Amino acid sequence: MRILKFGGTSLGNAQRLRNAADIVRNHTNCVVVCSAMAGVTNALEAVIISWKQGDKTRAFEQLKSIEENFAHHCFELFVAPASATRVIEDVQAMYVPVYELLGADYDPENDGKVLALGELVTSYIFNEYLRESGTDSFLMNAMDVLHLNGQDEPDVEDIAKKILSLDFYSGSGIYVSQGFICLDGQGRVSNLKRGGSDYTATLFGAALKADAIEIWTDIDGLHNNDPRFVPNTTPVRELSFAEAAELAYFGAKILHPSCVRPAREYEIPILLKNTLEPGAAGTIIGSQLTAGGIKAISAKDNITVLRITSGRMFNAYGFLKRLFEVFDSFRLPVDVVTTSEVSVSVTIEDDTHLEALRHELSKLGRVSIEREQCIVCVVGDVMPHVSGVLEKVEPFRVNMISLGASSNNITLVLPQENKTAALLALHALITNSQFQKLQPCTPLQA
Ligand code: ASP
Ligand code: MG
């Protein structure tokens, strides 16, 4: 059994939906995880903003235009006009409760219901299309099986139990479901945050002990550098889970940052595949150790560095505990940490409570803050290349350097204005030749 997750652009119009259906039809036993058609989640977020601003007329109009857009795709997709009409009517019925919501005053508790429409409608249309074109598939509502626990975290074993108890789920066959959407710890319609469909795919894969999780997008795998800033990037053929997790967390847009975790824990390979070139190898992410060399680089913007300097740290214990308790009290994740005997530097992404945070931290020592920084993450067998990396970033004012204990990454923090230059300089260290010897994707291809 496999998980096949399709991103929004891969389901973005009638032709794309047909291509995705052709890929699904190569399988007899899979769960298809659908994102919302490209642009729909953004458009639904805009509806919520208008609603929040009290502009109900605008919110209605915006929702109407999303609905009409879906109808347009249905007319193109379904061969029989009667099928298109039937599906459009069903889709209209899915919109009715959301129009009703918009008629009342804005309540943030309902955001999840509005956002869920994108995935619900897209998966419904896709499933109907598969069935109309002769593939016997079942619609599986993610909200019936993906319920967050009391800490608002997903629970793989609970998902497994819920899927296996569905009366139409036989363990074999084609099931179409939604990415992103779920019920939260209080049973409200919610989601796994933007880009969360990848995470749904790996959670389902782990729950069903899938042979592989295929993430279908419209690029040929995870690239070895950020193609928005560096020319001639190429796909990385093979990554370990740890390497992929670092890249996804530190900027690689192709994967949701949390999605590697369930796959890694249950040792299920992830394949990144291209719907526009289904035969291409793509990227495989697995637990096997791969050939050496620097494989890939990614970067993440809008990072704030906090440096806390204190003589009290010297030869004392308990200082770091007190320091991290401050971050804990703000529920703030810390990304990179470096320490010396008298100072600690940490990075955070969310600086909403920066002044309050500074105030609390200043009780522990002198605090300096630098904003507009970026994290650059260099991944691969980095140990033999440390001096090479440092040489490349020498022209920049590097604020922090961290060498991961697993020695599969070096993380650097430097001013955001130097990001492109640093990515370009470091690109020269990537050794692609090693991958030509490997053909890791062959045995796992669809
Ligand atoms: N539709 C959601 C988003 O655009 C989830 C996803 O596509 O992964 O963020
Ligand atoms: Mg995505």
CSV table of C-alpha atoms and ligand atoms in Angstrom, one decimal:
chain,number,residue,atom,x,y,z
A,1,MET,CA,0.0,0.0,0.0
A,2,ARG,CA,1.2,3.5,-0.8
A,3,ILE,CA,0.3,7.0,0.0
A,4,LEU,CA,0.0,9.4,-3.0
A,5,LYS,CA,-0.2,13.0,-2.1
A,6,PHE,CA,-0.9,15.6,-4.8
A,7,GLY,CA,-0.1,19.3,-4.2
A,8,GLY,CA,-2.4,22.1,-5.3
A,9,THR,CA,-0.8,22.8,-8.7
A,10,SER,CA,-0.9,19.1,-9.5
A,11,LEU,CA,-4.7,19.3,-9.1
A,12,GLY,CA,-4.9,22.9,-10.4
A,13,ASN,CA,-7.1,22.4,-13.5
A,14,ALA,CA,-8.9,19.8,-15.5
A,15,GLN,CA,-5.8,18.6,-17.3
A,16,ARG,CA,-3.8,18.3,-14.1
A,17,LEU,CA,-6.6,16.4,-12.5
A,18,ARG,CA,-6.6,14.0,-15.4
A,19,ASN,CA,-2.8,13.5,-15.1
A,20,ALA,CA,-3.1,12.8,-11.4
A,21,ALA,CA,-5.9,10.3,-12.1
A,22,ASP,CA,-3.6,8.5,-14.6
A,23,ILE,CA,-1.0,8.2,-11.9
A,24,VAL,CA,-3.5,6.9,-9.3
A,25,ARG,CA,-4.8,4.3,-11.8
A,26,ASN,CA,-1.3,2.7,-11.8
A,27,HIS,CA,-2.1,1.5,-8.3
A,28,THR,CA,-4.6,-0.9,-6.8
A,29,ASN,CA,-3.9,-0.2,-3.2
A,30,CYS,CA,-3.3,3.4,-2.1
A,31,VAL,CA,-4.6,6.3,-0.2
A,32,VAL,CA,-4.6,9.6,-2.2
A,33,VAL,CA,-4.1,12.7,-0.2
A,34,CYS,CA,-5.4,15.8,-2.0
A,35,SER,CA,-4.4,19.4,-1.3
A,36,ALA,CA,-6.8,22.2,-2.2
A,37,MET,CA,-6.5,23.3,-5.9
A,38,ALA,CA,-3.8,25.9,-6.3
A,39,GLY,CA,-4.6,29.3,-4.9
A,40,VAL,CA,-7.8,28.1,-3.1
A,41,THR,CA,-6.5,28.2,0.5
A,42,ASN,CA,-5.1,31.7,-0.1
A,43,ALA,CA,-8.5,32.7,-1.5
A,44,LEU,CA,-10.3,31.2,1.5
A,45,GLU,CA,-7.9,33.1,3.8
A,46,ALA,CA,-8.9,36.3,2.0
A,47,VAL,CA,-12.6,35.5,2.7
A,48,ILE,CA,-11.8,35.1,6.4
A,49,ILE,CA,-10.0,38.5,6.4
A,50,SER,CA,-13.0,40.3,4.8
A,51,TRP,CA,-15.3,38.6,7.2
A,52,LYS,CA,-13.1,39.6,10.2
A,53,GLN,CA,-13.1,43.2,8.9
A,54,GLY,CA,-16.9,43.1,9.0
A,55,ASP,CA,-17.2,43.3,5.2
A,56,LYS,CA,-19.7,40.5,4.7
A,57,THR,CA,-20.6,41.5,1.2
A,58,ARG,CA,-17.0,41.2,0.1
A,59,ALA,CA,-16.6,37.9,1.9
A,60,PHE,CA,-19.7,36.5,0.1
A,61,GLU,CA,-18.4,37.7,-3.3
A,62,GLN,CA,-15.0,36.2,-2.7
A,63,LEU,CA,-16.5,32.9,-1.7
A,64,LYS,CA,-18.8,33.0,-4.7
A,65,SER,CA,-15.9,33.4,-7.1
A,66,ILE,CA,-14.1,30.4,-5.5
A,67,GLU,CA,-17.2,28.4,-6.0
A,68,GLU,CA,-17.6,29.5,-9.6
A,69,ASN,CA,-14.0,28.6,-10.3
A,70,PHE,CA,-14.6,25.1,-9.1
A,71,ALA,CA,-17.7,24.8,-11.3
A,72,HIS,CA,-15.7,26.0,-14.3
A,73,HIS,CA,-13.1,23.2,-13.8
A,74,CYS,CA,-15.9,20.6,-13.4
A,75,PHE,CA,-17.4,21.5,-16.7
A,76,GLU,CA,-14.0,21.0,-18.3
A,77,LEU,CA,-13.2,17.8,-16.5
A,78,PHE,CA,-16.3,15.7,-16.8
A,79,VAL,CA,-17.1,14.2,-20.2
A,80,ALA,CA,-20.8,13.9,-19.6
A,81,PRO,CA,-22.5,17.3,-19.0
A,82,ALA,CA,-24.9,15.5,-16.6
A,83,SER,CA,-22.0,14.3,-14.4
A,84,ALA,CA,-20.6,17.9,-14.3
A,85,THR,CA,-24.0,19.2,-13.3
A,86,ARG,CA,-24.4,16.6,-10.6
A,87,VAL,CA,-21.0,17.2,-9.1
A,88,ILE,CA,-21.4,21.0,-9.2
A,89,GLU,CA,-24.7,20.6,-7.3
A,90,ASP,CA,-23.0,18.5,-4.7
A,91,VAL,CA,-20.2,21.0,-4.4
A,92,GLN,CA,-22.8,23.9,-4.1
A,93,ALA,CA,-24.3,22.0,-1.2
A,94,MET,CA,-20.9,21.9,0.5
A,95,TYR,CA,-20.7,25.7,0.3
A,96,VAL,CA,-24.1,26.3,1.9
A,97,PRO,CA,-23.1,26.0,5.6
A,98,VAL,CA,-20.1,28.3,4.9
A,99,TYR,CA,-22.3,31.0,3.4
A,100,GLU,CA,-24.5,30.6,6.5
A,101,LEU,CA,-21.5,31.1,8.7
A,102,LEU,CA,-20.5,34.3,6.9
A,103,GLY,CA,-24.0,35.6,7.5
A,104,ALA,CA,-23.2,35.7,11.2
A,105,ASP,CA,-20.6,37.7,13.0
A,106,TYR,CA,-17.0,36.7,12.7
A,107,ASP,CA,-15.8,34.1,15.1
A,108,PRO,CA,-12.2,32.8,14.8
A,109,GLU,CA,-13.5,29.4,16.0
A,110,ASN,CA,-15.0,29.0,12.5
A,111,ASP,CA,-11.8,29.7,10.5
A,112,GLY,CA,-11.1,26.0,10.2
A,113,LYS,CA,-14.5,25.3,8.6
A,114,VAL,CA,-13.9,28.0,5.9
A,115,LEU,CA,-10.4,26.8,5.2
A,116,ALA,CA,-11.4,23.1,5.0
A,117,LEU,CA,-13.6,23.8,1.9
A,118,GLY,CA,-10.6,23.8,-0.4
A,119,GLU,CA,-9.5,20.2,0.4
A,120,LEU,CA,-13.0,18.9,0.8
A,121,VAL,CA,-14.2,20.2,-2.6
A,122,THR,CA,-11.0,19.2,-4.4
A,123,SER,CA,-10.9,15.7,-3.1
A,124,TYR,CA,-14.7,15.3,-3.8
A,125,ILE,CA,-14.2,16.3,-7.4
A,126,PHE,CA,-11.2,14.1,-7.8
A,127,ASN,CA,-12.9,11.1,-6.4
A,128,GLU,CA,-16.0,11.6,-8.6
A,129,TYR,CA,-13.7,11.9,-11.6
A,130,LEU,CA,-11.9,8.7,-10.8
A,131,ARG,CA,-15.2,6.9,-10.4
A,132,GLU,CA,-16.7,8.4,-13.6
A,133,SER,CA,-13.6,7.3,-15.5
A,134,GLY,CA,-13.9,3.7,-14.3
A,135,THR,CA,-11.8,3.5,-11.2
A,136,ASP,CA,-13.5,2.2,-8.1
A,137,SER,CA,-12.4,4.6,-5.4
A,138,PHE,CA,-13.8,5.6,-2.0
A,139,LEU,CA,-13.9,9.0,-0.4
A,140,MET,CA,-12.4,8.9,3.1
A,141,ASN,CA,-13.0,12.0,5.2
A,142,ALA,CA,-9.8,13.0,7.0
A,143,MET,CA,-11.9,14.6,9.7
A,144,ASP,CA,-13.2,11.1,10.6
A,145,VAL,CA,-9.7,9.8,11.2
A,146,LEU,CA,-7.3,12.6,12.0
A,147,HIS,CA,-8.2,13.9,15.4
A,148,LEU,CA,-5.5,15.9,17.3
A,149,ASN,CA,-5.0,15.0,21.0
A,150,GLY,CA,-5.3,17.2,24.0
A,151,GLN,CA,-2.0,18.9,23.1
A,152,ASP,CA,-3.3,19.5,19.6
A,153,GLU,CA,-0.8,16.9,18.2
A,154,PRO,CA,-1.6,14.2,15.8
A,155,ASP,CA,-1.4,10.6,17.1
A,156,VAL,CA,-0.4,7.9,14.5
A,157,GLU,CA,-1.8,5.0,16.5
A,158,ASP,CA,-5.1,6.7,16.9
A,159,ILE,CA,-5.3,7.5,13.1
A,160,ALA,CA,-4.5,3.8,12.4
A,161,LYS,CA,-7.3,2.6,14.7
A,162,LYS,CA,-9.8,5.0,13.2
A,163,ILE,CA,-8.9,4.2,9.6
A,164,LEU,CA,-9.0,0.4,10.2
A,165,SER,CA,-12.4,0.7,11.8
A,166,LEU,CA,-14.0,2.5,8.9
A,167,ASP,CA,-16.6,0.0,7.5
A,168,PHE,CA,-15.7,0.7,3.9
A,169,TYR,CA,-11.9,0.4,4.5
A,170,SER,CA,-10.8,-3.1,3.5
A,171,GLY,CA,-7.0,-2.6,3.6
A,172,SER,CA,-6.8,-2.7,-0.1
A,173,GLY,CA,-8.3,-0.5,-2.9
A,174,ILE,CA,-8.1,3.2,-3.8
A,175,TYR,CA,-9.2,5.7,-1.2
A,176,VAL,CA,-9.3,9.5,-1.7
A,177,SER,CA,-8.8,11.8,1.2
A,178,GLN,CA,-7.9,15.3,2.1
A,179,GLY,CA,-4.6,16.7,3.3
A,180,PHE,CA,-4.3,19.6,5.8
A,181,ILE,CA,-7.7,19.2,7.5
A,182,CYS,CA,-8.4,17.5,10.8
A,183,LEU,CA,-10.4,18.0,14.1
A,184,ASP,CA,-8.5,19.7,16.9
A,185,GLY,CA,-8.3,18.5,20.5
A,186,GLN,CA,-11.7,20.0,21.2
A,187,GLY,CA,-13.4,18.4,18.2
A,188,ARG,CA,-13.5,21.6,16.1
A,189,VAL,CA,-12.7,21.6,12.4
A,190,SER,CA,-9.1,22.6,12.2
A,191,ASN,CA,-5.9,22.0,10.2
A,192,LEU,CA,-2.2,21.1,10.3
A,193,LYS,CA,-1.2,24.7,9.3
A,194,ARG,CA,-0.3,25.9,5.8
A,195,GLY,CA,1.4,23.3,3.7
A,196,GLY,CA,0.1,20.6,6.0
A,197,SER,CA,-1.0,18.1,3.4
A,198,ASP,CA,2.5,16.7,3.3
A,199,TYR,CA,2.2,16.0,7.0
A,200,THR,CA,-1.2,14.3,6.5
A,201,ALA,CA,0.4,12.1,3.9
A,202,THR,CA,3.2,11.0,6.2
A,203,LEU,CA,0.8,10.5,9.2
A,204,PHE,CA,-1.4,8.3,7.0
A,205,GLY,CA,1.7,6.5,5.7
A,206,ALA,CA,2.9,5.8,9.2
A,207,ALA,CA,-0.6,4.8,10.4
A,208,LEU,CA,-1.1,2.3,7.6
A,209,LYS,CA,2.6,1.1,7.5
A,210,ALA,CA,2.7,2.0,3.9
A,211,ASP,CA,5.5,0.8,1.6
A,212,ALA,CA,6.2,4.4,0.5
A,213,ILE,CA,4.8,7.9,0.7
A,214,GLU,CA,4.8,9.6,-2.7
A,215,ILE,CA,4.6,13.4,-2.7
A,216,TRP,CA,3.6,14.6,-6.1
A,217,THR,CA,4.4,18.2,-7.0
A,218,ASP,CA,5.4,19.9,-10.2
A,219,ILE,CA,9.1,20.0,-9.7
A,220,ASP,CA,11.5,17.1,-10.1
A,221,GLY,CA,12.4,16.6,-6.4
A,222,LEU,CA,14.2,18.5,-3.7
A,223,HIS,CA,16.8,20.8,-5.3
A,224,ASN,CA,20.3,21.1,-3.9
A,225,ASN,CA,19.9,24.9,-3.4
A,226,ASP,CA,17.2,27.5,-3.5
A,227,PRO,CA,16.2,27.8,-7.2
A,228,ARG,CA,14.8,31.3,-6.5
A,229,PHE,CA,18.3,32.6,-5.8
A,230,VAL,CA,20.8,30.2,-7.3
A,231,PRO,CA,20.8,29.3,-11.0
A,232,ASN,CA,21.3,25.7,-12.2
A,233,THR,CA,20.2,23.9,-9.1
A,234,THR,CA,19.6,20.2,-9.6
A,235,PRO,CA,17.5,17.7,-7.7
A,236,VAL,CA,19.1,15.7,-5.0
A,237,ARG,CA,18.5,12.0,-5.7
A,238,GLU,CA,18.8,10.6,-2.2
A,239,LEU,CA,18.6,12.1,1.3
A,240,SER,CA,18.4,10.6,4.8
A,241,PHE,CA,15.4,11.4,6.9
A,242,ALA,CA,17.6,13.6,9.2
A,243,GLU,CA,19.0,15.6,6.2
A,244,ALA,CA,15.5,16.1,4.7
A,245,ALA,CA,14.2,17.2,8.1
A,246,GLU,CA,16.9,19.9,8.4
A,247,LEU,CA,16.3,21.1,4.9
A,248,ALA,CA,12.5,21.2,5.3
A,249,TYR,CA,12.7,23.0,8.6
A,250,PHE,CA,15.3,25.5,7.3
A,251,GLY,CA,13.6,26.7,4.2
A,252,ALA,CA,13.1,24.0,1.6
A,253,LYS,CA,9.6,24.8,0.4
A,254,ILE,CA,8.8,21.5,-1.1
A,255,LEU,CA,8.2,19.7,2.2
A,256,HIS,CA,6.2,20.7,5.3
A,257,PRO,CA,8.7,21.0,8.2
A,258,SER,CA,7.0,18.4,10.4
A,259,CYS,CA,6.2,15.9,7.7
A,260,VAL,CA,9.5,13.9,7.9
A,261,ARG,CA,9.0,12.9,11.6
A,262,PRO,CA,6.3,10.2,11.2
A,263,ALA,CA,8.0,8.7,8.1
A,264,ARG,CA,11.3,8.6,10.0
A,265,GLU,CA,9.8,7.1,13.1
A,266,TYR,CA,8.0,4.3,11.2
A,267,GLU,CA,10.8,4.0,8.6
A,268,ILE,CA,8.7,4.7,5.5
A,269,PRO,CA,10.5,6.1,2.5
A,270,ILE,CA,9.3,9.3,1.1
A,271,LEU,CA,9.5,9.8,-2.7
A,272,LEU,CA,9.3,13.3,-4.2
A,273,LYS,CA,7.9,13.0,-7.7
A,274,ASN,CA,7.0,15.3,-10.5
A,275,THR,CA,3.5,15.0,-12.1
A,276,LEU,CA,4.8,16.7,-15.2
A,277,GLU,CA,7.5,14.0,-15.6
A,278,PRO,CA,6.1,10.9,-13.8
A,279,GLY,CA,8.9,8.7,-15.1
A,280,ALA,CA,11.7,10.9,-13.6
A,281,ALA,CA,13.5,9.5,-10.5
A,282,GLY,CA,12.8,12.4,-8.2
A,283,THR,CA,14.2,12.4,-4.7
A,284,ILE,CA,14.0,9.5,-2.3
A,285,ILE,CA,14.2,10.1,1.5
A,286,GLY,CA,15.0,7.1,3.6
A,287,SER,CA,16.9,5.8,6.5
A,288,GLN,CA,19.9,4.4,4.6
A,289,LEU,CA,23.2,6.1,4.9
A,290,THR,CA,24.1,7.8,1.6
A,291,ALA,CA,27.2,8.7,-0.2
A,292,GLY,CA,29.4,11.5,1.2
A,293,GLY,CA,29.9,15.1,0.3
A,294,ILE,CA,27.7,18.2,0.6
A,295,LYS,CA,24.3,17.5,-0.8
A,296,ALA,CA,22.1,20.5,-0.4
A,297,ILE,CA,21.7,24.0,1.1
A,298,SER,CA,18.6,25.8,2.2
A,299,ALA,CA,17.9,29.1,3.9
A,300,LYS,CA,15.2,30.6,6.0
A,301,ASP,CA,14.6,34.4,6.4
A,302,ASN,CA,13.2,36.7,9.1
A,303,ILE,CA,15.2,35.2,12.0
A,304,THR,CA,15.9,37.1,15.2
A,305,VAL,CA,19.1,36.4,17.1
A,306,LEU,CA,19.1,37.0,20.9
A,307,ARG,CA,22.4,37.0,22.7
A,308,ILE,CA,22.4,36.8,26.5
A,309,THR,CA,25.7,37.5,28.2
A,310,SER,CA,26.2,36.8,31.9
A,311,GLY,CA,29.1,36.3,34.3
A,312,ARG,CA,26.7,34.1,36.3
A,313,MET,CA,27.0,31.4,33.7
A,314,PHE,CA,30.7,30.8,34.4
A,315,ASN,CA,31.2,27.5,36.1
A,316,ALA,CA,27.6,27.4,37.3
A,317,TYR,CA,24.8,25.1,36.7
A,318,GLY,CA,21.1,25.8,36.2
A,319,PHE,CA,21.6,28.9,34.0
A,320,LEU,CA,20.5,27.3,30.8
A,321,LYS,CA,17.5,25.8,32.5
A,322,ARG,CA,16.4,29.2,33.7
A,323,LEU,CA,17.1,30.7,30.3
A,324,PHE,CA,15.0,28.1,28.4
A,325,GLU,CA,12.2,28.4,30.9
A,326,VAL,CA,11.8,32.0,29.7
A,327,PHE,CA,11.3,30.8,26.1
A,328,ASP,CA,9.0,28.1,27.4
A,329,SER,CA,6.8,30.6,29.2
A,330,PHE,CA,6.3,32.4,25.9
A,331,ARG,CA,5.8,29.1,24.1
A,332,LEU,CA,8.5,30.1,21.7
A,333,PRO,CA,10.4,27.5,19.7
A,334,VAL,CA,14.1,28.1,19.6
A,335,ASP,CA,15.9,27.0,16.4
A,336,VAL,CA,19.6,27.3,16.7
A,337,VAL,CA,21.6,27.6,19.9
A,338,THR,CA,25.3,28.3,20.5
A,339,THR,CA,27.0,28.8,23.8
A,340,SER,CA,30.3,30.0,25.2
A,341,GLU,CA,31.3,30.2,28.8
A,342,VAL,CA,29.7,33.6,29.2
A,343,SER,CA,27.1,34.0,26.5
A,344,VAL,CA,24.3,32.1,24.8
A,345,SER,CA,22.9,32.9,21.4
A,346,VAL,CA,19.6,31.6,20.3
A,347,THR,CA,17.4,32.2,17.2
A,348,ILE,CA,13.7,32.6,17.1
A,349,GLU,CA,11.3,33.1,14.2
A,350,ASP,CA,8.3,34.6,15.9
A,351,ASP,CA,9.2,38.0,17.4
A,352,THR,CA,5.7,39.1,18.3
A,353,HIS,CA,6.6,39.3,22.0
A,354,LEU,CA,10.2,40.5,21.6
A,355,GLU,CA,10.1,43.3,24.1
A,356,ALA,CA,8.5,41.3,26.8
A,357,LEU,CA,11.0,38.5,26.1
A,358,ARG,CA,13.9,41.0,26.3
A,359,HIS,CA,12.5,42.2,29.6
A,360,GLU,CA,12.4,38.7,31.1
A,361,LEU,CA,15.8,37.6,29.7
A,362,SER,CA,17.5,40.8,31.0
A,363,LYS,CA,16.9,39.4,34.5
A,364,LEU,CA,19.5,36.7,33.6
A,365,GLY,CA,22.1,38.9,31.8
A,366,ARG,CA,22.8,41.5,29.2
A,367,VAL,CA,20.6,41.0,26.2
A,368,SER,CA,21.4,42.1,22.6
A,369,ILE,CA,19.0,41.5,19.7
A,370,GLU,CA,19.7,41.4,16.0
A,371,ARG,CA,16.8,41.1,13.6
A,372,GLU,CA,16.7,40.5,9.8
A,373,GLN,CA,19.0,37.5,10.0
A,374,CYS,CA,18.8,34.3,8.1
A,375,ILE,CA,19.6,30.7,8.8
A,376,VAL,CA,21.6,28.9,6.1
A,377,CYS,CA,21.6,25.1,6.5
A,378,VAL,CA,24.3,23.0,4.7
A,379,VAL,CA,23.4,19.3,4.6
A,380,GLY,CA,25.3,16.1,3.8
A,381,ASP,CA,28.4,14.4,5.1
A,382,VAL,CA,29.7,17.8,6.3
A,383,MET,CA,32.6,16.9,8.6
A,384,PRO,CA,35.4,16.8,6.0
A,385,HIS,CA,34.1,20.1,4.5
A,386,VAL,CA,33.9,22.3,7.6
A,387,SER,CA,36.8,24.4,6.7
A,388,GLY,CA,35.5,24.8,3.1
A,389,VAL,CA,32.2,26.0,4.4
A,390,LEU,CA,33.8,28.5,6.7
A,391,GLU,CA,36.1,29.8,3.9
A,392,LYS,CA,33.0,30.4,1.7
A,393,VAL,CA,31.2,32.4,4.3
A,394,GLU,CA,34.2,34.4,5.5
A,395,PRO,CA,33.2,37.6,3.7
A,396,PHE,CA,30.0,37.7,5.7
A,397,ARG,CA,29.4,38.6,9.3
A,398,VAL,CA,28.4,35.2,10.5
A,399,ASN,CA,26.7,35.5,13.9
A,400,MET,CA,26.4,31.8,14.8
A,401,ILE,CA,27.8,28.5,13.6
A,402,SER,CA,26.4,25.2,14.8
A,403,LEU,CA,27.6,21.8,13.8
A,404,GLY,CA,24.9,19.2,14.3
A,405,ALA,CA,25.8,16.2,16.6
A,406,SER,CA,24.8,13.8,13.8
A,407,SER,CA,27.4,15.6,11.7
A,408,ASN,CA,24.9,15.8,8.8
A,409,ASN,CA,24.6,19.6,8.8
A,410,ILE,CA,26.2,22.9,9.5
A,411,THR,CA,23.9,25.7,10.4
A,412,LEU,CA,25.0,29.3,10.0
A,413,VAL,CA,23.2,32.4,11.0
A,414,LEU,CA,24.1,35.6,9.1
A,415,PRO,CA,22.5,38.9,8.0
A,416,GLN,CA,19.6,38.4,5.7
A,417,GLU,CA,21.1,40.8,3.2
A,418,ASN,CA,24.0,38.4,2.6
A,419,LYS,CA,21.7,35.4,2.0
A,420,THR,CA,21.9,35.2,-1.8
A,421,ALA,CA,25.6,35.8,-1.8
A,422,ALA,CA,26.2,33.1,0.8
A,423,LEU,CA,24.0,30.6,-1.0
A,424,LEU,CA,25.8,31.2,-4.3
A,425,ALA,CA,29.3,30.9,-2.6
A,426,LEU,CA,28.4,27.7,-0.8
A,427,HIS,CA,26.9,26.2,-4.0
A,428,ALA,CA,30.4,25.5,-5.3
A,429,LEU,CA,30.9,23.0,-2.5
A,430,ILE,CA,28.0,20.7,-3.6
A,431,THR,CA,29.3,17.5,-5.1
A,432,ASN,CA,26.8,16.0,-7.5
A,433,SER,CA,29.0,13.5,-9.1
A,434,GLN,CA,28.5,11.0,-6.2
A,435,PHE,CA,24.9,10.6,-7.0
A,436,GLN,CA,25.5,9.4,-10.5
A,437,LYS,CA,26.8,6.2,-9.1
A,438,LEU,CA,23.7,5.6,-7.1
A,439,GLN,CA,20.3,4.6,-8.5
A,440,PRO,CA,18.4,4.5,-5.2
A,441,CYS,CA,15.0,5.3,-6.7
A,442,THR,CA,14.7,2.4,-9.0
A,443,PRO,CA,13.3,-0.3,-6.7
A,444,LEU,CA,10.8,2.0,-5.2
A,445,GLN,CA,9.4,3.6,-8.3
A,446,ALA,CA,5.7,3.5,-8.9
B,1,ASP,N1,-4.1,23.7,1.1
B,1,ASP,C1,-3.2,23.9,2.2
B,1,ASP,C2,-2.2,25.1,1.9
B,1,ASP,O1,-2.3,25.7,0.8
B,1,ASP,C3,-2.4,22.7,2.5
B,1,ASP,C4,-1.5,22.2,1.5
B,1,ASP,O2,-1.7,22.4,0.3
B,1,ASP,O3,-0.5,21.5,1.9
B,1,ASP,O4,-1.5,25.5,2.7
B,2,MG,MG,3.2,22.0,-0.1
